[in-house]
PDB file of C-alpha atoms in Angstrom:
ATOM      1  CA  UNK A 830      -1.239  28.838  89.943  1.00  0.00           C
ATOM      2  CA  UNK A 831       0.972  27.090  92.496  1.00  0.00           C
ATOM      3  CA  UNK A 832      -2.127  25.953  94.414  1.00  0.00           C
ATOM      4  CA  UNK A 833      -3.739  24.500  91.276  1.00  0.00           C
ATOM      5  CA  UNK A 834      -0.579  22.598  90.313  1.00  0.00           C
ATOM      6  CA  UNK A 835      -0.191  21.338  93.886  1.00  0.00           C
ATOM      7  CA  UNK A 836      -3.817  20.163  93.895  1.00  0.00           C
ATOM      8  CA  UNK A 837      -3.191  18.094  90.749  1.00  0.00           C
ATOM      9  CA  UNK A 838       0.057  16.603  92.052  1.00  0.00           C
ATOM     10  CA  UNK A 839      -1.321  15.670  95.472  1.00  0.00           C
ATOM     11  CA  UNK A 840      -4.709  14.497  94.217  1.00  0.00           C
ATOM     12  CA  UNK A 841      -3.390  12.179  91.513  1.00  0.00           C
ATOM     13  CA  UNK A 842      -0.516  10.706  93.514  1.00  0.00           C
ATOM     14  CA  UNK A 843      -2.464  10.205  96.749  1.00  0.00           C
ATOM     15  CA  UNK A 844      -5.107   8.336  94.719  1.00  0.00           C
ATOM     16  CA  UNK A 845      -2.395   6.075  93.299  1.00  0.00           C
ATOM     17  CA  UNK A 846      -0.610   5.544  96.620  1.00  0.00           C
ATOM     18  CA  UNK A 847      -3.707   5.349  98.817  1.00  0.00           C
ATOM     19  CA  UNK A 848      -3.565   1.575  99.366  1.00  0.00           C
ATOM     20  CA  UNK A 849       0.148   1.681 100.127  1.00  0.00           C
ATOM     21  CA  UNK A 850       1.840   2.558 103.408  1.00  0.00           C
ATOM     22  CA  UNK A 851       2.750   6.110 102.394  1.00  0.00           C
ATOM     23  CA  UNK A 852      -0.555   6.874 100.686  1.00  0.00           C
ATOM     24  CA  UNK A 853      -3.085   6.145 103.406  1.00  0.00           C
ATOM     25  CA  UNK A 854      -1.714   8.577 106.062  1.00  0.00           C
ATOM     26  CA  UNK A 855      -1.430  11.294 103.401  1.00  0.00           C
ATOM     27  CA  UNK A 856      -4.978  10.606 102.251  1.00  0.00           C
ATOM     28  CA  UNK A 857      -6.321  10.915 105.799  1.00  0.00           C
ATOM     29  CA  UNK A 858      -4.310  14.103 106.379  1.00  0.00           C
ATOM     30  CA  UNK A 859      -5.589  15.718 103.171  1.00  0.00           C
ATOM     31  CA  UNK A 860      -9.142  14.583 103.961  1.00  0.00           C
ATOM     32  CA  UNK A 861      -8.887  16.281 107.368  1.00  0.00           C
ATOM     33  CA  UNK A 862      -7.447  19.397 105.713  1.00  0.00           C
ATOM     34  CA  UNK A 863     -10.386  19.377 103.294  1.00  0.00           C
ATOM     35  CA  UNK A 864     -12.786  19.365 106.252  1.00  0.00           C
ATOM     36  CA  UNK A 865     -10.954  22.367 107.728  1.00  0.00           C
ATOM     37  CA  UNK A 866     -11.151  24.278 104.439  1.00  0.00           C
ATOM     38  CA  UNK A 867     -14.855  23.454 104.051  1.00  0.00           C
ATOM     39  CA  UNK A 868     -15.450  24.731 107.586  1.00  0.00           C
ATOM     40  CA  UNK A 869     -13.613  27.997 106.853  1.00  0.00           C
ATOM     41  CA  UNK A 870     -15.597  28.430 103.647  1.00  0.00           C
ATOM     42  CA  UNK A 871     -18.966  27.829 105.300  1.00  0.00           C
ATOM     43  CA  UNK A 872     -18.295  29.812 108.505  1.00  0.00           C
ATOM     44  CA  UNK A 873     -16.140  32.719 107.275  1.00  0.00           C
ATOM     45  CA  UNK A 874     -15.779  33.158 103.515  1.00  0.00           C
ATOM     46  CA  UNK A 875     -19.344  32.530 102.340  1.00  0.00           C
ATOM     47  CA  UNK A 876     -21.015  34.732 105.021  1.00  0.00           C
ATOM     48  CA  UNK A 877     -18.675  37.601 104.024  1.00  0.00           C
ATOM     49  CA  UNK A 878     -19.297  37.289 100.274  1.00  0.00           C
ATOM     50  CA  UNK A 879     -22.345  39.611 100.271  1.00  0.00           C
ATOM     51  CA  UNK A 880     -20.174  42.282 101.938  1.00  0.00           C
ATOM     52  CA  UNK A 881     -17.494  41.753  99.278  1.00  0.00           C
ATOM     53  CA  UNK A 882     -20.054  42.090  96.471  1.00  0.00           C
ATOM     54  CA  UNK A 883     -21.500  45.199  98.128  1.00  0.00           C
ATOM     55  CA  UNK A 884     -18.020  46.715  98.334  1.00  0.00           C
ATOM     56  CA  UNK A 885     -17.337  46.009  94.663  1.00  0.00           C
ATOM     57  CA  UNK A 886     -20.562  47.651  93.515  1.00  0.00           C
ATOM     58  CA  UNK A 887     -20.027  50.567  95.928  1.00  0.00           C
ATOM     59  CA  UNK A 888     -16.655  51.182  94.312  1.00  0.00           C
ATOM     60  CA  UNK A 889     -18.296  51.090  90.864  1.00  0.00           C
ATOM     61  CA  UNK A 890     -20.964  53.532  92.071  1.00  0.00           C
ATOM     62  CA  UNK A 891     -18.257  55.911  93.268  1.00  0.00           C
ATOM     63  CA  UNK A 892     -16.668  55.837  89.818  1.00  0.00           C
ATOM     64  CA  UNK A 893     -20.070  56.320  88.123  1.00  0.00           C
ATOM     65  CA  UNK A 894     -20.034  52.992  86.279  1.00  0.00           C
ATOM     66  CA  UNK A 895     -22.695  51.027  88.167  1.00  0.00           C
ATOM     67  CA  UNK A 896     -25.781  51.825  86.080  1.00  0.00           C
ATOM     68  CA  UNK A 897     -23.867  51.533  82.805  1.00  0.00           C
ATOM     69  CA  UNK A 898     -22.502  48.127  83.773  1.00  0.00           C
ATOM     70  CA  UNK A 899     -25.784  46.832  85.223  1.00  0.00           C
ATOM     71  CA  UNK A 900     -27.666  48.107  82.178  1.00  0.00           C
ATOM     72  CA  UNK A 901     -25.602  45.705  80.094  1.00  0.00           C
ATOM     73  CA  UNK A 902     -25.070  42.860  82.520  1.00  0.00           C
ATOM     74  CA  UNK A 903     -28.738  42.042  83.205  1.00  0.00           C
ATOM     75  CA  UNK A 904     -28.907  41.029  79.544  1.00  0.00           C
ATOM     76  CA  UNK A 905     -25.755  38.937  79.997  1.00  0.00           C
ATOM     77  CA  UNK A 906     -27.381  37.238  83.022  1.00  0.00           C
ATOM     78  CA  UNK A 907     -30.372  36.227  80.904  1.00  0.00           C
ATOM     79  CA  UNK A 908     -28.146  34.949  78.090  1.00  0.00           C
ATOM     80  CA  UNK A 909     -26.101  32.889  80.556  1.00  0.00           C
ATOM     81  CA  UNK A 910     -29.195  31.255  82.079  1.00  0.00           C
ATOM     82  CA  UNK A 911     -30.478  30.406  78.596  1.00  0.00           C
ATOM     83  CA  UNK A 912     -27.064  28.921  77.740  1.00  0.00           C
ATOM     84  CA  UNK A 913     -27.217  26.836  80.940  1.00  0.00           C
ATOM     85  CA  UNK A 914     -30.636  25.472  80.009  1.00  0.00           C
ATOM     86  CA  UNK A 915     -29.490  24.714  76.450  1.00  0.00           C
ATOM     87  CA  UNK A 916     -26.426  22.920  77.846  1.00  0.00           C
ATOM     88  CA  UNK A 917     -28.626  20.800  80.140  1.00  0.00           C
ATOM     89  CA  UNK A 918     -30.979  19.974  77.252  1.00  0.00           C
ATOM     90  CA  UNK A 919     -28.095  18.945  74.958  1.00  0.00           C
ATOM     91  CA  UNK A 920     -26.494  16.806  77.668  1.00  0.00           C
ATOM     92  CA  UNK A 921     -29.734  14.929  78.375  1.00  0.00           C
ATOM     93  CA  UNK A 922     -30.517  14.553  74.673  1.00  0.00           C
ATOM     94  CA  UNK A 923     -27.124  12.875  74.225  1.00  0.00           C
ATOM     95  CA  UNK A 924     -27.639  10.767  77.365  1.00  0.00           C
ATOM     96  CA  UNK A 925     -31.158   9.825  76.211  1.00  0.00           C
ATOM     97  CA  UNK A 926     -29.845   8.792  72.791  1.00  0.00           C
ATOM     98  CA  UNK A 927     -27.105   6.641  74.307  1.00  0.00           C
ATOM     99  CA  UNK A 928     -29.307   5.054  76.990  1.00  0.00           C
ATOM    100  CA  UNK A 929     -32.491   4.832  74.860  1.00  0.00           C
ATOM    101  CA  UNK A 930     -34.470   6.715  77.524  1.00  0.00           C
ATOM    102  CA  UNK A 931     -36.775   9.721  77.262  1.00  0.00           C
ATOM    103  CA  UNK A 932     -34.567  12.801  77.883  1.00  0.00           C
ATOM    104  CA  UNK A 933     -37.523  14.965  78.927  1.00  0.00           C
ATOM    105  CA  UNK A 934     -38.530  12.471  81.606  1.00  0.00           C
ATOM    106  CA  UNK A 935     -34.965  12.537  82.912  1.00  0.00           C
ATOM    107  CA  UNK A 936     -34.969  16.349  82.910  1.00  0.00           C
ATOM    108  CA  UNK A 937     -38.201  16.225  84.921  1.00  0.00           C
ATOM    109  CA  UNK A 938     -36.522  13.842  87.385  1.00  0.00           C
ATOM    110  CA  UNK A 939     -33.664  16.345  87.698  1.00  0.00           C
ATOM    111  CA  UNK A 940     -35.854  19.215  88.966  1.00  0.00           C
ATOM    112  CA  UNK A 941     -35.320  18.452  92.723  1.00  0.00           C
ATOM    113  CA  UNK A 942     -31.542  18.411  92.232  1.00  0.00           C
ATOM    114  CA  UNK A 943     -31.649  21.612  90.162  1.00  0.00           C
ATOM    115  CA  UNK A 944     -33.753  23.390  92.805  1.00  0.00           C
ATOM    116  CA  UNK A 945     -31.459  22.227  95.619  1.00  0.00           C
ATOM    117  CA  UNK A 946     -28.383  23.495  93.776  1.00  0.00           C
ATOM    118  CA  UNK A 947     -30.030  26.877  93.193  1.00  0.00           C
ATOM    119  CA  UNK A 948     -30.696  27.104  96.933  1.00  0.00           C
ATOM    120  CA  UNK A 949     -27.330  25.879  98.232  1.00  0.00           C
ATOM    121  CA  UNK A 950     -24.889  27.132  95.535  1.00  0.00           C
ATOM    122  CA  UNK A 951     -22.854  24.021  96.330  1.00  0.00           C
ATOM    123  CA  UNK A 952     -22.326  20.935  94.184  1.00  0.00           C
ATOM    124  CA  UNK A 953     -21.131  18.991  97.222  1.00  0.00           C
ATOM    125  CA  UNK A 954     -24.182  19.885  99.316  1.00  0.00           C
ATOM    126  CA  UNK A 955     -26.454  18.774  96.464  1.00  0.00           C
ATOM    127  CA  UNK A 956     -24.944  15.270  96.182  1.00  0.00           C
ATOM    128  CA  UNK A 957     -27.551  13.458  98.361  1.00  0.00           C
ATOM    129  CA  UNK A 958     -30.475  14.918  96.380  1.00  0.00           C
ATOM    130  CA  UNK A 959     -28.691  14.348  93.082  1.00  0.00           C
ATOM    131  CA  UNK A 960     -28.200  10.688  94.000  1.00  0.00           C
ATOM    132  CA  UNK A 961     -31.976  10.397  94.406  1.00  0.00           C
ATOM    133  CA  UNK A 962     -32.428  11.959  90.959  1.00  0.00           C
ATOM    134  CA  UNK A 963     -29.948   9.443  89.526  1.00  0.00           C
ATOM    135  CA  UNK A 964     -31.897   6.615  91.150  1.00  0.00           C
ATOM    136  CA  UNK A 965     -35.095   7.902  89.539  1.00  0.00           C
ATOM    137  CA  UNK A 966     -33.313   7.821  86.166  1.00  0.00           C
ATOM    138  CA  UNK A 967     -32.523   4.138  86.681  1.00  0.00           C
ATOM    139  CA  UNK A 968     -28.756   4.518  87.137  1.00  0.00           C
ATOM    140  CA  UNK A 969     -27.377   1.510  89.000  1.00  0.00           C
ATOM    141  CA  UNK A 970     -26.300   2.069  92.604  1.00  0.00           C
ATOM    142  CA  UNK A 971     -22.588   1.410  92.173  1.00  0.00           C
ATOM    143  CA  UNK A 972     -22.352   3.721  89.149  1.00  0.00           C
ATOM    144  CA  UNK A 973     -24.298   6.599  90.685  1.00  0.00           C
ATOM    145  CA  UNK A 974     -22.368   6.338  93.967  1.00  0.00           C
ATOM    146  CA  UNK A 975     -19.133   6.679  91.984  1.00  0.00           C
ATOM    147  CA  UNK A 976     -20.017   9.137  89.216  1.00  0.00           C
ATOM    148  CA  UNK A 977     -22.167  11.709  91.065  1.00  0.00           C
ATOM    149  CA  UNK A 978     -19.714  12.558  93.906  1.00  0.00           C
ATOM    150  CA  UNK A 979     -16.781  12.520  91.469  1.00  0.00           C
ATOM    151  CA  UNK A 980     -18.472  14.807  88.947  1.00  0.00           C
ATOM    152  CA  UNK A 981     -19.568  17.167  91.738  1.00  0.00           C
ATOM    153  CA  UNK A 982     -15.900  18.096  92.068  1.00  0.00           C
ATOM    154  CA  UNK A 983     -14.628  17.915  88.489  1.00  0.00           C
ATOM    155  CA  UNK A 984     -17.577  18.591  86.141  1.00  0.00           C
ATOM    156  CA  UNK A 985     -18.104  22.379  86.008  1.00  0.00           C
ATOM    157  CA  UNK A 986     -19.708  22.978  82.602  1.00  0.00           C
ATOM    158  CA  UNK A 987     -22.162  25.576  83.927  1.00  0.00           C
ATOM    159  CA  UNK A 988     -19.407  27.438  85.756  1.00  0.00           C
ATOM    160  CA  UNK A 989     -17.265  27.518  82.619  1.00  0.00           C
ATOM    161  CA  UNK A 990     -20.167  28.931  80.594  1.00  0.00           C
ATOM    162  CA  UNK A 991     -20.624  31.663  83.199  1.00  0.00           C
ATOM    163  CA  UNK A 992     -16.946  32.571  83.495  1.00  0.00           C
ATOM    164  CA  UNK A 993     -16.409  32.667  79.725  1.00  0.00           C
ATOM    165  CA  UNK A 994     -19.570  34.730  79.122  1.00  0.00           C
ATOM    166  CA  UNK A 995     -18.754  37.257  81.842  1.00  0.00           C
ATOM    167  CA  UNK A 996     -15.130  37.520  80.708  1.00  0.00           C
ATOM    168  CA  UNK A 997     -16.307  38.237  77.158  1.00  0.00           C
ATOM    169  CA  UNK A 998     -18.830  40.830  78.384  1.00  0.00           C
ATOM    170  CA  UNK A 999     -16.238  42.582  80.574  1.00  0.00           C
ATOM    171  CA  UNK A1000     -13.809  42.701  77.640  1.00  0.00           C
ATOM    172  CA  UNK A1001     -16.444  44.266  75.382  1.00  0.00           C
ATOM    173  CA  UNK A1002     -17.427  46.829  78.032  1.00  0.00           C
ATOM    174  CA  UNK A1003     -13.816  47.870  78.579  1.00  0.00           C
ATOM    175  CA  UNK A1004     -12.796  47.808  74.895  1.00  0.00           C
ATOM    176  CA  UNK A1005     -10.333  44.967  75.562  1.00  0.00           C
ATOM    177  CA  UNK A1006      -9.572  43.114  72.301  1.00  0.00           C
ATOM    178  CA  UNK A1007     -11.025  39.600  72.305  1.00  0.00           C
ATOM    179  CA  UNK A1008     -11.358  36.977  69.572  1.00  0.00           C
ATOM    180  CA  UNK A1009     -11.629  33.211  69.118  1.00  0.00           C
ATOM    181  CA  UNK A1010      -7.851  32.857  69.231  1.00  0.00           C
ATOM    182  CA  UNK A1011      -8.035  34.207  72.787  1.00  0.00           C
ATOM    183  CA  UNK A1012     -11.235  32.544  73.966  1.00  0.00           C
ATOM    184  CA  UNK A1013     -10.571  28.960  72.780  1.00  0.00           C
ATOM    185  CA  UNK A1014      -7.235  28.524  74.647  1.00  0.00           C
ATOM    186  CA  UNK A1015      -8.897  30.093  77.704  1.00  0.00           C
ATOM    187  CA  UNK A1016     -11.774  27.591  77.570  1.00  0.00           C
ATOM    188  CA  UNK A1017      -9.389  24.660  77.085  1.00  0.00           C
ATOM    189  CA  UNK A1018      -7.274  25.817  80.035  1.00  0.00           C
ATOM    190  CA  UNK A1019     -10.365  26.181  82.222  1.00  0.00           C
ATOM    191  CA  UNK A1020     -11.442  22.666  81.235  1.00  0.00           C
ATOM    192  CA  UNK A1021      -8.304  21.319  82.900  1.00  0.00           C
ATOM    193  CA  UNK A1022      -8.184  23.812  85.790  1.00  0.00           C
ATOM    194  CA  UNK A1023     -11.784  23.120  86.852  1.00  0.00           C
ATOM    195  CA  UNK A1024     -10.757  19.575  87.805  1.00  0.00           C
ATOM    196  CA  UNK A1025      -8.984  21.180  90.774  1.00  0.00           C
ATOM    197  CA  UNK A1026     -11.979  23.362  91.641  1.00  0.00           C
ATOM    198  CA  UNK A1027     -13.735  22.641  94.969  1.00  0.00           C
ATOM    199  CA  UNK A1028     -17.458  21.959  94.858  1.00  0.00           C
ATOM    200  CA  UNK A1029     -18.177  24.942  97.127  1.00  0.00           C
ATOM    201  CA  UNK A1030     -19.751  28.349  96.412  1.00  0.00           C
ATOM    202  CA  UNK A1031     -17.339  30.504  94.432  1.00  0.00           C
ATOM    203  CA  UNK A1032     -14.818  27.679  94.061  1.00  0.00           C
ATOM    204  CA  UNK A1033     -14.776  27.783  90.257  1.00  0.00           C
ATOM    205  CA  UNK A1034     -14.110  31.520  89.895  1.00  0.00           C
ATOM    206  CA  UNK A1035     -11.331  31.328  92.485  1.00  0.00           C
ATOM    207  CA  UNK A1036      -9.744  28.506  90.499  1.00  0.00           C
ATOM    208  CA  UNK A1037     -10.096  30.528  87.289  1.00  0.00           C
ATOM    209  CA  UNK A1038      -8.520  33.743  88.671  1.00  0.00           C
ATOM    210  CA  UNK A1039      -4.904  32.819  87.788  1.00  0.00           C
ATOM    211  CA  UNK A1040      -5.943  32.305  84.153  1.00  0.00           C
ATOM    212  CA  UNK A1041      -7.987  35.473  83.547  1.00  0.00           C
ATOM    213  CA  UNK A1042      -4.850  37.192  82.219  1.00  0.00           C
ATOM    214  CA  UNK A1043      -5.367  35.081  79.094  1.00  0.00           C
ATOM    215  CA  UNK A1044      -8.353  37.261  78.132  1.00  0.00           C
ATOM    216  CA  UNK A1045      -7.684  40.497  80.051  1.00  0.00           C
ATOM    217  CA  UNK A1046      -3.923  40.713  79.518  1.00  0.00           C
ATOM    218  CA  UNK A1047      -1.132  40.660  82.140  1.00  0.00           C
ATOM    219  CA  UNK A1048      -1.954  44.064  83.663  1.00  0.00           C
ATOM    220  CA  UNK A1049      -5.767  43.967  83.833  1.00  0.00           C
ATOM    221  CA  UNK A1050      -5.708  40.220  84.572  1.00  0.00           C
ATOM    222  CA  UNK A1051      -4.044  40.719  87.969  1.00  0.00           C
ATOM    223  CA  UNK A1052      -6.110  38.556  90.385  1.00  0.00           C
ATOM    224  CA  UNK A1053      -6.064  41.389  92.938  1.00  0.00           C
ATOM    225  CA  UNK A1054      -7.109  44.055  90.401  1.00  0.00           C
ATOM    226  CA  UNK A1055     -10.525  45.700  89.923  1.00  0.00           C
ATOM    227  CA  UNK A1056     -11.431  43.724  86.781  1.00  0.00           C
ATOM    228  CA  UNK A1057     -10.960  40.392  88.538  1.00  0.00           C
ATOM    229  CA  UNK A1058     -12.840  41.727  91.590  1.00  0.00           C
ATOM    230  CA  UNK A1059     -15.734  42.545  89.269  1.00  0.00           C
ATOM    231  CA  UNK A1060     -15.556  39.042  87.791  1.00  0.00           C
ATOM    232  CA  UNK A1061     -15.774  37.479  91.267  1.00  0.00           C
ATOM    233  CA  UNK A1062     -18.725  39.679  92.243  1.00  0.00           C
ATOM    234  CA  UNK A1063     -20.606  38.956  89.015  1.00  0.00           C
ATOM    235  CA  UNK A1064     -19.945  35.241  89.227  1.00  0.00           C
ATOM    236  CA  UNK A1065     -21.117  34.954  92.844  1.00  0.00           C
ATOM    237  CA  UNK A1066     -24.401  36.738  92.081  1.00  0.00           C
ATOM    238  CA  UNK A1067     -25.460  33.936  89.713  1.00  0.00           C
ATOM    239  CA  UNK A1068     -23.439  31.005  91.088  1.00  0.00           C
ATOM    240  CA  UNK A1069     -26.696  29.220  91.962  1.00  0.00           C
ATOM    241  CA  UNK A1070     -27.639  28.687  88.320  1.00  0.00           C
ATOM    242  CA  UNK A1071     -24.125  27.648  87.275  1.00  0.00           C
ATOM    243  CA  UNK A1072     -24.074  25.068  90.067  1.00  0.00           C
ATOM    244  CA  UNK A1073     -27.516  23.791  89.014  1.00  0.00           C
ATOM    245  CA  UNK A1074     -26.218  23.325  85.466  1.00  0.00           C
ATOM    246  CA  UNK A1075     -23.140  21.508  86.778  1.00  0.00           C
ATOM    247  CA  UNK A1076     -25.033  18.962  88.869  1.00  0.00           C
ATOM    248  CA  UNK A1077     -27.676  18.384  86.195  1.00  0.00           C
ATOM    249  CA  UNK A1078     -24.941  17.416  83.764  1.00  0.00           C
ATOM    250  CA  UNK A1079     -23.556  14.992  86.358  1.00  0.00           C
ATOM    251  CA  UNK A1080     -26.638  12.794  85.988  1.00  0.00           C
ATOM    252  CA  UNK A1081     -26.423  12.934  82.206  1.00  0.00           C
ATOM    253  CA  UNK A1082     -22.840  11.682  82.471  1.00  0.00           C
ATOM    254  CA  UNK A1083     -23.972   9.039  84.968  1.00  0.00           C
ATOM    255  CA  UNK A1084     -26.543   7.734  82.483  1.00  0.00           C
ATOM    256  CA  UNK A1085     -23.935   7.425  79.745  1.00  0.00           C
ATOM    257  CA  UNK A1086     -21.437   5.668  82.049  1.00  0.00           C
ATOM    258  CA  UNK A1087     -24.155   3.328  83.348  1.00  0.00           C
ATOM    259  CA  UNK A1088     -25.215   2.405  79.805  1.00  0.00           C
ATOM    260  CA  UNK A1089     -21.638   1.681  78.738  1.00  0.00           C
ATOM    261  CA  UNK A1090     -21.095  -0.346  81.914  1.00  0.00           C
ATOM    262  CA  UNK A1091     -24.209  -2.468  81.388  1.00  0.00           C
ATOM    263  CA  UNK A1092     -23.655  -3.025  77.652  1.00  0.00           C
ATOM    264  CA  UNK A1093     -19.914  -3.611  77.458  1.00  0.00           C
ATOM    265  CA  UNK A1094     -18.342  -4.235  80.880  1.00  0.00           C
ATOM    266  CA  UNK A1095     -20.817  -6.541  82.589  1.00  0.00           C
ATOM    267  CA  UNK A1096     -20.942  -8.899  79.592  1.00  0.00           C
TER     268      UNK A1096
END
């Protein structure tokens, strides 16, 4: 929680102060720190994730829960992927309506970006390909160069769908009470927290860990507990598709921003 709050405070204020004497050195320092964190993620954390997932499922096997959980969760995986595709379709239908362009043509243009995201599990790594997809959609250069990198770090719709769906499934499997009064505040909180999420594999679930107590309760929602470990393992196993949904929505947002810019700001 402290890290999320600190990310908001530093990010917003460094952006404001960047052109001033105090802001530029801080910006450069944080940019260098970001490079260090990205290096640690790519060289240490990400290579060890398969071992972490293996350990989680080994522990479940020891307790005799693996086949019961997997027997339910493969259905949840399918539902989540369908929800991702529906989300992408709705986003491009809205973007197509606003921009007066064929949404299905734009979805076709998005296939290279979607495939790259599935392969890399990283919104940041997909930015160059996604910029090409935005160019194919006719988004102006200055808008796509601003919107796509920005949304790669703050627009996590696919990740939120995944986290919410898995949290609901885990609650149902463990007879943890859950209702709309619990889920809606959780979704709204995630909507803000995801702004501080890094565009790296597993970044969204790590950002969401401090808030899982909202659905699991204070005891089971302990970030170091077995329920949260299961959430991390489940999320990582399908992070590719959540990332693909995230970056696809970035271009839909880019189309809307570009249309507004051309119709109202450039006049």
